[in-house]
Coordinates of C-alpha atoms and ligand atoms in Angstrom, one line a residue:
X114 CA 222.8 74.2 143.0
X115 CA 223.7 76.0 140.2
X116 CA 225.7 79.5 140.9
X117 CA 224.1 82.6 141.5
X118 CA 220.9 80.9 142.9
X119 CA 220.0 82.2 146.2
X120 CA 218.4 79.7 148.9
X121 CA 214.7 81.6 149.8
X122 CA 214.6 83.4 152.7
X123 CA 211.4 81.5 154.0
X124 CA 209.1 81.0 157.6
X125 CA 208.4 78.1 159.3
X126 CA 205.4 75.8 158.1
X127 CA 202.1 78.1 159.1
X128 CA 199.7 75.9 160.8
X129 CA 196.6 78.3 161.7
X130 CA 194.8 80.7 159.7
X131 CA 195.6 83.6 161.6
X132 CA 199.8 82.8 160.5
X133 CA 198.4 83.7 156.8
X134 CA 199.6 87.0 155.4
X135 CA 196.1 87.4 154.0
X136 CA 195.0 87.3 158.1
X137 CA 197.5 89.7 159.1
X138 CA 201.0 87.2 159.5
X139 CA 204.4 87.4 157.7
X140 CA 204.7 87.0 154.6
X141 CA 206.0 83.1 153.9
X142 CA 208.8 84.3 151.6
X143 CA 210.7 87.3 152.3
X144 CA 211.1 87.7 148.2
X145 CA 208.6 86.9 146.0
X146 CA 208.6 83.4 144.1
X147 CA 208.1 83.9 140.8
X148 CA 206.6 81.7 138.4
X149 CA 209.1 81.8 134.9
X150 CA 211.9 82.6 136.1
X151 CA 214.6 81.9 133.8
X152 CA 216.7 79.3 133.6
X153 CA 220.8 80.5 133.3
X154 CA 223.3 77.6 132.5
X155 CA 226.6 78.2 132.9
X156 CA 227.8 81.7 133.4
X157 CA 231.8 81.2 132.7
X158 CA 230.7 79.9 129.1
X159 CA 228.2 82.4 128.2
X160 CA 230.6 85.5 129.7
X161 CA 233.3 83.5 127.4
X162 CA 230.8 83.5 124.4
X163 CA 229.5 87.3 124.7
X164 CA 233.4 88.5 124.9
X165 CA 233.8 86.2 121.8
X166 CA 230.8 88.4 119.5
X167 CA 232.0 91.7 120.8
X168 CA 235.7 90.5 120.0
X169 CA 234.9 89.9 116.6
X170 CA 232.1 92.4 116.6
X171 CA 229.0 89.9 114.7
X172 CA 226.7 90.9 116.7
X173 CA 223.1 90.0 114.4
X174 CA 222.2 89.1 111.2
X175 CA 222.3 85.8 111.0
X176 CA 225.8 85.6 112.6
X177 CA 227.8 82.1 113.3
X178 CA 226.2 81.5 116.7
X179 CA 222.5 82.2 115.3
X180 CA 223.6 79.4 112.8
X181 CA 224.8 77.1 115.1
X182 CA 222.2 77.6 117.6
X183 CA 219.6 76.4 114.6
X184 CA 222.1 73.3 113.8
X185 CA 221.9 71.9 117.5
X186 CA 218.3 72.8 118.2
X187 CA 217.3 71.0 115.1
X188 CA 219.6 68.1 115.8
X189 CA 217.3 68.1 119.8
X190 CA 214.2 67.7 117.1
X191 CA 215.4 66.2 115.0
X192 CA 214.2 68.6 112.6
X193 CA 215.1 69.4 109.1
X194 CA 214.6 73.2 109.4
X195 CA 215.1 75.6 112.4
X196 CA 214.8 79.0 111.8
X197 CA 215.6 81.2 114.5
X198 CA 213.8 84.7 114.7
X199 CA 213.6 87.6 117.5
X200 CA 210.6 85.9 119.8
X201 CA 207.8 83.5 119.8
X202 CA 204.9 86.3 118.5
X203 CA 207.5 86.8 115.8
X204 CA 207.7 83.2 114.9
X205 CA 203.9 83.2 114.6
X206 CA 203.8 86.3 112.1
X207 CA 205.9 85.1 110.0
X208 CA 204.4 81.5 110.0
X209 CA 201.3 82.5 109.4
X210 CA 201.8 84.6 106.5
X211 CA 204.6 82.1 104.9
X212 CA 201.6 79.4 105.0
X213 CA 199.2 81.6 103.3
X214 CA 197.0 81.7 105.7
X215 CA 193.7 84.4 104.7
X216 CA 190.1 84.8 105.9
X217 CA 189.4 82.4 109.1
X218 CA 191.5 80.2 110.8
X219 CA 190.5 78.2 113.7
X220 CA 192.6 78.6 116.8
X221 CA 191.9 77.8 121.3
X222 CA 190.8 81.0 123.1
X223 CA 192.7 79.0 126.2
X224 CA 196.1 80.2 125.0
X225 CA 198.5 82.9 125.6
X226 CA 197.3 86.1 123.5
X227 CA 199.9 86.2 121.2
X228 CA 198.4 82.7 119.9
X229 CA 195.4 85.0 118.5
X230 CA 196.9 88.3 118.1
X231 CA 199.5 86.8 115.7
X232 CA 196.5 86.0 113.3
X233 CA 194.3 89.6 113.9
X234 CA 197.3 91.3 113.3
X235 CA 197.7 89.9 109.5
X236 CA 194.1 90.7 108.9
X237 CA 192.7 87.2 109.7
X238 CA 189.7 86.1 111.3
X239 CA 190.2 84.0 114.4
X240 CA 187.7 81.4 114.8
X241 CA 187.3 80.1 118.9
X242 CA 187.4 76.2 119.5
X243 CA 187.0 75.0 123.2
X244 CA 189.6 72.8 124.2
X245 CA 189.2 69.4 125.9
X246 CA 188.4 69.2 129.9
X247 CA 191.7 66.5 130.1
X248 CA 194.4 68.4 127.9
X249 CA 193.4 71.9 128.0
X250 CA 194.1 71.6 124.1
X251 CA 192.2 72.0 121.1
X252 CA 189.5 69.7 121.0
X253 CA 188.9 67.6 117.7
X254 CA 185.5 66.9 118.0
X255 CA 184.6 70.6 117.9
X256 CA 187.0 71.9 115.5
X257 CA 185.4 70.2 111.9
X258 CA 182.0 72.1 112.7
X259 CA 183.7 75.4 112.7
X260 CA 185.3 75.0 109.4
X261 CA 183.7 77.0 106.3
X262 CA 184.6 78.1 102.7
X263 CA 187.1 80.7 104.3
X264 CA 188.6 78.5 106.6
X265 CA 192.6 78.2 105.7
X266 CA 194.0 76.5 108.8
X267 CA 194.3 75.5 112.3
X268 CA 196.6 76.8 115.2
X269 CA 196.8 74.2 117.9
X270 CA 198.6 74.9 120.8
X271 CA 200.7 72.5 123.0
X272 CA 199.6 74.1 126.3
X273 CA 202.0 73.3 129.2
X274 CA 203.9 71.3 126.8
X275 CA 201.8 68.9 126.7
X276 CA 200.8 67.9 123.1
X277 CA 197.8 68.1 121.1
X278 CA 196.0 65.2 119.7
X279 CA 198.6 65.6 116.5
X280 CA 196.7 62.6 114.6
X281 CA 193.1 64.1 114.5
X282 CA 194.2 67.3 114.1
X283 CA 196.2 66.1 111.1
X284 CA 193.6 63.8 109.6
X285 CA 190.9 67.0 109.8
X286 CA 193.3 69.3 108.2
X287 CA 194.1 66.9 105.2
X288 CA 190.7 66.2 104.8
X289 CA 189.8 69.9 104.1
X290 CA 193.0 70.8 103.0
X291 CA 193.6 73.0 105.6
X292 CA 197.2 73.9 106.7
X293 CA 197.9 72.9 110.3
X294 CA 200.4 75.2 112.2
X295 CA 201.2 74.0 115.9
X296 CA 202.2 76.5 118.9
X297 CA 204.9 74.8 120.7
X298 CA 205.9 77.7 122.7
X299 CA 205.4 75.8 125.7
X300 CA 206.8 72.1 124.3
X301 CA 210.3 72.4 123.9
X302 CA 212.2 69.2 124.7
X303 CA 208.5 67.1 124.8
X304 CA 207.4 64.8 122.5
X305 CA 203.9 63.3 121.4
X306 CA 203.9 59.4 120.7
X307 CA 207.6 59.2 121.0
X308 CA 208.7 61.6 118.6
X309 CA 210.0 65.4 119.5
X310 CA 207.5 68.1 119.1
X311 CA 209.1 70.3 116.1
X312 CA 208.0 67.5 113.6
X313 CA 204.2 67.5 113.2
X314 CA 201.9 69.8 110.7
X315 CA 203.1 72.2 108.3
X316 CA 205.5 73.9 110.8
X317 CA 205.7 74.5 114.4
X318 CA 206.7 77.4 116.5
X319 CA 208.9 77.9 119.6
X320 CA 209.3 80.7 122.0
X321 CA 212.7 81.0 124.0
X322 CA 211.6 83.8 125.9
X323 CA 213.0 84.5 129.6
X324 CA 210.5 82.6 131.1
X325 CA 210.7 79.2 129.0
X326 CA 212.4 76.2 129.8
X327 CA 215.4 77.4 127.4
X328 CA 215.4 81.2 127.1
X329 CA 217.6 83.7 124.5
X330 CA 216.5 86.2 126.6
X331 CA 213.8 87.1 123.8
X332 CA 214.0 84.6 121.0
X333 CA 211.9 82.0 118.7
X334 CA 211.8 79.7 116.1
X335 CA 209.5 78.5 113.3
X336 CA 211.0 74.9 112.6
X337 CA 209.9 72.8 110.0
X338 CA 210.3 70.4 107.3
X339 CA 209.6 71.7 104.5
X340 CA 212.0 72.7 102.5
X341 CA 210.6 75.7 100.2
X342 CA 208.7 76.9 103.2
X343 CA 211.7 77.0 105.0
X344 CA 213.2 79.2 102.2
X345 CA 210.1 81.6 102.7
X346 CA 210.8 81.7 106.7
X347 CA 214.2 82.8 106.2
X348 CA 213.4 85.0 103.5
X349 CA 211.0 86.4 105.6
X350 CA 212.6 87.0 108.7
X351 CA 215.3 89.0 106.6
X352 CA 213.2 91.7 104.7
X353 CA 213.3 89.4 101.6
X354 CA 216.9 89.5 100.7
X355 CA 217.9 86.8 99.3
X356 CA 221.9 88.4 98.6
X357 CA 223.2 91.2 99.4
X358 CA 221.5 93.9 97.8
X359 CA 218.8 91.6 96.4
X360 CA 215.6 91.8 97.9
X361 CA 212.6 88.9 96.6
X362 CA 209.9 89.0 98.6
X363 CA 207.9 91.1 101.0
X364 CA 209.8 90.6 104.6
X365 CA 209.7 92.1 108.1
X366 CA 212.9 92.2 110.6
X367 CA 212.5 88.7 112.4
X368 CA 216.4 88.5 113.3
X369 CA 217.9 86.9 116.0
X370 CA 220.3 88.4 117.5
X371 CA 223.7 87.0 118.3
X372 CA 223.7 87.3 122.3
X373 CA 220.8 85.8 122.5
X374 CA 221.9 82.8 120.6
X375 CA 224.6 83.0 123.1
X376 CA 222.2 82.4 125.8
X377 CA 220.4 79.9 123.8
X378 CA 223.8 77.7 123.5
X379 CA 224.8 78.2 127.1
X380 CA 221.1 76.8 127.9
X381 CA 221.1 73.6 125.7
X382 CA 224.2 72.6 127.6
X383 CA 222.5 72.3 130.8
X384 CA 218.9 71.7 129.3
X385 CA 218.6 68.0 130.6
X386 CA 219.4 69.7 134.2
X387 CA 216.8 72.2 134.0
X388 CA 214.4 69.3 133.1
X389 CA 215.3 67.1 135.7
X390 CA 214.8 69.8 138.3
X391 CA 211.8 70.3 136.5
X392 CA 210.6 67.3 137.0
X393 CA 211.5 66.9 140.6
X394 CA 209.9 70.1 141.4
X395 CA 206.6 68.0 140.0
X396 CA 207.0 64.5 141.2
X397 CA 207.4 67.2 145.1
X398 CA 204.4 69.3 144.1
X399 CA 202.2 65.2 143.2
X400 CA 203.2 64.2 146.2
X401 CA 202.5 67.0 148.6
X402 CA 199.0 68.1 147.1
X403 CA 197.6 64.3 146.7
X404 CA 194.6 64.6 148.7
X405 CA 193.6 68.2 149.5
X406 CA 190.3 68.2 147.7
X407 CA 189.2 70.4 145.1
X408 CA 192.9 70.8 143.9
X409 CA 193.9 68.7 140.8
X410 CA 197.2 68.9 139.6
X411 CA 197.0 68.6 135.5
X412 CA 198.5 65.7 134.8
X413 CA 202.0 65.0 133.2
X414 CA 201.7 61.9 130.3
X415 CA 203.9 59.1 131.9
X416 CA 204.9 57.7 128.1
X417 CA 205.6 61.5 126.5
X418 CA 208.8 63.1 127.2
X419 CA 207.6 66.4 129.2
X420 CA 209.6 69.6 130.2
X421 CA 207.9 70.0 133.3
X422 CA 208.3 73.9 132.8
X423 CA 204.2 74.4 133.9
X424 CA 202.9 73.4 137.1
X425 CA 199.3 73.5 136.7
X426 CA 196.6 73.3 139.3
X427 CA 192.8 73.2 139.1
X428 CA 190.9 74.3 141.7
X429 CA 187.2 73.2 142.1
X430 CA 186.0 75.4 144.3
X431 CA 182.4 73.3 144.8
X432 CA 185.4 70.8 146.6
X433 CA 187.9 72.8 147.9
X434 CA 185.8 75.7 149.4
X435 CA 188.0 78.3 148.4
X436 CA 187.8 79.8 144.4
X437 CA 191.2 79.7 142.4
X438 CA 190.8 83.4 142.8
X439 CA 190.9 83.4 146.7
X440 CA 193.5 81.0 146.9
X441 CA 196.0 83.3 144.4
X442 CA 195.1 86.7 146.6
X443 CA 196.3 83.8 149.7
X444 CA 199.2 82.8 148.1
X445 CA 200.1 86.0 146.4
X446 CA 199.8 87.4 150.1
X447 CA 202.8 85.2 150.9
X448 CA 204.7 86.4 148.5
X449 CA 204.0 83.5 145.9
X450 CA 203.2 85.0 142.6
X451 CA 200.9 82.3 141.4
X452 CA 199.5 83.0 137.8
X453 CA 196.1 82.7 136.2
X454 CA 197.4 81.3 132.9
X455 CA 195.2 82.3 130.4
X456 CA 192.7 84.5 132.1
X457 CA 190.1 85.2 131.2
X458 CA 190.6 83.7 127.8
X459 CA 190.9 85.4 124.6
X460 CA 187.8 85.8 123.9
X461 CA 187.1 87.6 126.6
X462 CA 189.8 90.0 125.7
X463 CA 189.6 93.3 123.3
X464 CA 189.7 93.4 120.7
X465 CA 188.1 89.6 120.4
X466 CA 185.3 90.7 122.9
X467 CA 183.4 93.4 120.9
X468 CA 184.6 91.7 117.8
X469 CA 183.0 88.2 118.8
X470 CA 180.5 89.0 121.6
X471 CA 179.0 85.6 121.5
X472 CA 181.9 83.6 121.5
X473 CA 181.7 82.5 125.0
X474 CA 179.0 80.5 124.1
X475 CA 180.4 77.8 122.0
X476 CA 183.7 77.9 124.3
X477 CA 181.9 76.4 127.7
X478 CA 185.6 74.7 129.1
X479 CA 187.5 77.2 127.9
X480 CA 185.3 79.4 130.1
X481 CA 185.4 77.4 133.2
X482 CA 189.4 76.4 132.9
X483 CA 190.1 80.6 132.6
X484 CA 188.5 80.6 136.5
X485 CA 190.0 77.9 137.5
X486 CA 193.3 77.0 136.8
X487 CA 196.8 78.5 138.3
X488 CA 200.2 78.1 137.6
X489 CA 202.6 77.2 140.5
X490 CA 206.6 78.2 140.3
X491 CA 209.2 76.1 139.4
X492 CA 212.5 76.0 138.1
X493 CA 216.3 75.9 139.3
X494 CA 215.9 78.8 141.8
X495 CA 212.7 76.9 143.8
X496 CA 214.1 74.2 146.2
X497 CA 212.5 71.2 148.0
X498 CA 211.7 73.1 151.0
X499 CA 209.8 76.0 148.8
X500 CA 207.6 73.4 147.3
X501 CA 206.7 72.2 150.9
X502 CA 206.1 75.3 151.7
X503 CA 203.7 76.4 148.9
X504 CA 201.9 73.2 149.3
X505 CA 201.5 74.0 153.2
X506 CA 199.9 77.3 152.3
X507 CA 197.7 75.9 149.7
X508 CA 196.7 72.8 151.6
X509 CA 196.1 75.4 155.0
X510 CA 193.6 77.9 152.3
X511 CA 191.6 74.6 151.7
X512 CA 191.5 72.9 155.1
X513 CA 190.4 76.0 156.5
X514 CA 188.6 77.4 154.0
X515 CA 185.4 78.3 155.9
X516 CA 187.8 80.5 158.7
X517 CA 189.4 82.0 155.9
X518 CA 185.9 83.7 153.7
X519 CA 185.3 85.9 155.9
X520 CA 188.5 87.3 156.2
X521 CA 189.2 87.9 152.7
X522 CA 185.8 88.9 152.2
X523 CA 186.3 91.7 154.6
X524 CA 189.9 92.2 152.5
X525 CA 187.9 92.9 149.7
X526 CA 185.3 95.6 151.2
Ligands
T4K258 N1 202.3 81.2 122.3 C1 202.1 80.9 123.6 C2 201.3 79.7 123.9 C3 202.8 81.5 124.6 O1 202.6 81.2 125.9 C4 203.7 82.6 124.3 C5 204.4 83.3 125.3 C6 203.8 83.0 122.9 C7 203.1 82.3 122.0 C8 204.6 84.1 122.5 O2 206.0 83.9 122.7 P1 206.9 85.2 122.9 O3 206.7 86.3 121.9 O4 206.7 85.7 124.3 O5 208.3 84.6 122.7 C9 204.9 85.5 129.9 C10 206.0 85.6 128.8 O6 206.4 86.9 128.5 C11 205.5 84.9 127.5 O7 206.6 84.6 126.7 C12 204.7 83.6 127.8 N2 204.2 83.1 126.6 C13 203.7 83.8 128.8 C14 203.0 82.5 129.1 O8 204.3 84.3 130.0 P2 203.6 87.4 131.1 O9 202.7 88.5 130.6 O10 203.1 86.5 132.1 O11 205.0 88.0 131.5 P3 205.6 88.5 132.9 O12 206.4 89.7 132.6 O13 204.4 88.7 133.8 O14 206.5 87.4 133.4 C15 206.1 86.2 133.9 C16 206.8 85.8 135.2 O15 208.1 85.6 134.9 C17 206.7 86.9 136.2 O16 206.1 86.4 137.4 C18 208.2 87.3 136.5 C19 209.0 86.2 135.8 N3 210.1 86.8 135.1 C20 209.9 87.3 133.9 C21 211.0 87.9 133.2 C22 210.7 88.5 131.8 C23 211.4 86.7 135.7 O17 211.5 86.2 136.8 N4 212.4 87.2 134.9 C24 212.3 87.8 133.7 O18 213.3 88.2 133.1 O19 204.0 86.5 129.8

């Protein structure tokens, strides 16, 4: 285990309803279990690396760790271009606007806000697509009838990490001449048909936040290979100077800083760890929830290269007899901070709601994942016996779930 990581301070398997904390019982974890909680490394080598900045006091703009966190993020890729920038929402700014994107571009309501924000924020129309039931990702088949004269581009996102159908998407933008920018916040480290996400479209973004599989504390990337729109990114990120005191183009402050590149080296070091215990944590959470009906773990490709970083469940309630809803206030009772990953869909969200009031329509999976999907926790501070655990509670919620209504009906009154 790797240091610092505390064993959780957990109860004995619950067996009857009235052992739930929702019913009255202790709390399964003494401390709550979080979902994204960040991955270290090795703590010697980044104190060693922080002392090195402050020593030679570089401590941003585009110092030597900044630079050689791009060189061995792009040689993961395999990646002509990795330009590193201050977070994910960042990355999306600046890729957006370095593509030219104006008027509408077509983008999943089933993502994280920033996704959509990103574009509103730069003036631009976002135009809803559903995603597909399978891959929770934007759906081909729905996206070409949404295109019109205004229509610039596509975001697809690579929810969970798992990655979009790169082909179709690619063939519809080159047919309309559409740029294609991909949202690989989730899908560093993955791959789609054998080759590393970071490759595909005009550019792809990355978000190294705290909570992803390798964190910079705060941190992101547009990575591409493109040469002149590389040029623009970097530009870009650096108010437009291109020398000193020789400023090109319009610009915004996109740096990275050099601590958090610190981080980001530490973290590649022990990246292939955090993915294996990533992937553990999964094969546990397969194993343990096969069966319990009306919960559907999303499914992991078994030919793709996957972080693992998102443990997704969907919970059909017309099965399981407990809503995705219930079961969170269950498990959030035991001090398991489940997520509803992305509820209730942009769309549903201001400013998109007033702005798009019919949107729902058109978005009918979209609609039903955003009430009826969770995330689980995972990650180096979760151990074999937490996963049990969770999976008891959640297996408990659905065995039982006629004992339980009432109670968490009269919760709610
Ligand atoms: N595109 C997509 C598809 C994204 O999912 C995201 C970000 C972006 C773009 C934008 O990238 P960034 O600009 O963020 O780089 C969290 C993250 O803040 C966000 O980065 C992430 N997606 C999103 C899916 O999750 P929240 O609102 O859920 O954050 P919060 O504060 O509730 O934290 C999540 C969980 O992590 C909590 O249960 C606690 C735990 N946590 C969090 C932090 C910050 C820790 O244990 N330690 C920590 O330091 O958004």
């Amino acid at each position: 285990m790797p240091t610092g990581v505390n064993q959780s301070d957990r109860m004995t398997p619950k067996t009857r309803v009235a052992e739930l904390a929702v019913a009255g019982g202790e709390p399964m974890f003494r401390q709550t279990i979080h979902v994204g909680r960040p991955n270290i490394g090795d703590r010697q080598r980044l104190r060693e690396r922080i002392d090195d900045l402050l020593d030679r006091r570089w401590l941003t703009n585009n110092g030597q760790y900044v630079q050689e966190f791009e060189r061995r993020v792009a040689r993961r890729i395999g990646v002509r271009h990795v330009v590193a920038v201050c977070n994910g929402t960042v990355a999306l700014e600046i890729a957006v606007r370095a593509l030219g994107l104006t008027g509408e571009v077509i983008v999943p309501s089933f993502t994280f806000a920033a996704t959509v924000h990103a574009l509103h924020w730069l003036g631009i129309t976002p135009v809803f697509c559903d995603v597909h039931p399978r891959t929770h990702t934007l759906d081909p088949r729905r996206v070409e009838e949404l295109i019109t004269p205004r229509t610039t581009g596509l975001i697809a996102v690579h929810l969970w990490g798992r990655a979009c159908d790169v082909d179709d998407l690619s063939a519809i933008a080159n047919r309309h001449h559409l740029k294609l920018l991909f949202d690989a916040a989730h899908a560093f480290g993955c791959s789609y048909q054998g080759r590393m996400v970071g490759n595909f479209g005009n550019a792809e973004v990355l978000s190294f936040h705290a909570t992803k599989v390798l964190n910079t504390f705060e941190g992101g990337a547009v990575v591409t290979n493109d040469d002149d729109l590389a040029d623009r990114l970097r530009l870009m990120r650096n108010m437009g100077f291109r020398t000193l005191d020789e400023v090109v183009s319009v610009g915004t402050n996109g740096k990275m800083s050099e601590v958090s590149a610190a981080m980001g080296l530490t973290g590649l070091e022990s990246i292939d760890e955090f993915i294996a215990v990533n992937r553990r944590h999964y094969e546990h959470y397969r194993h343990e929830l096969a069966g319990i009906p009306g919960i559907t773990l999303a499914p992991v490709s078994e030919t793709e290269r996957s972080n693992f970083q998102y443990v997704v469940l969907d919970v059909d309630e017309a099965h399981s007899g407990i809503s995705r809803d219930d079961l969170i206030r269950v498990l959030h009772a035991e001090n398991i901070k489940a997520r509803r990953y992305f509820f209730p869909g942009c769309h549903r969200m201001p400013p998109y709601r007033d702005l798009y009031p019919e949107a729902g329509a058109s978005l009918p999976e979209t609609e039903r994942l955003a009430e009826s999907v969770l995330c689980l926790p995972t990650g180096e501070t979760l151990t074999a016996e937490d996963v049990a655990a969770i999976c008891g509670i959640v297996r408990l919620a659905v065995s039982h779930s006629g004992e339980l209504r009432p109670i968490l009906s009269r919760a709610t009154r």
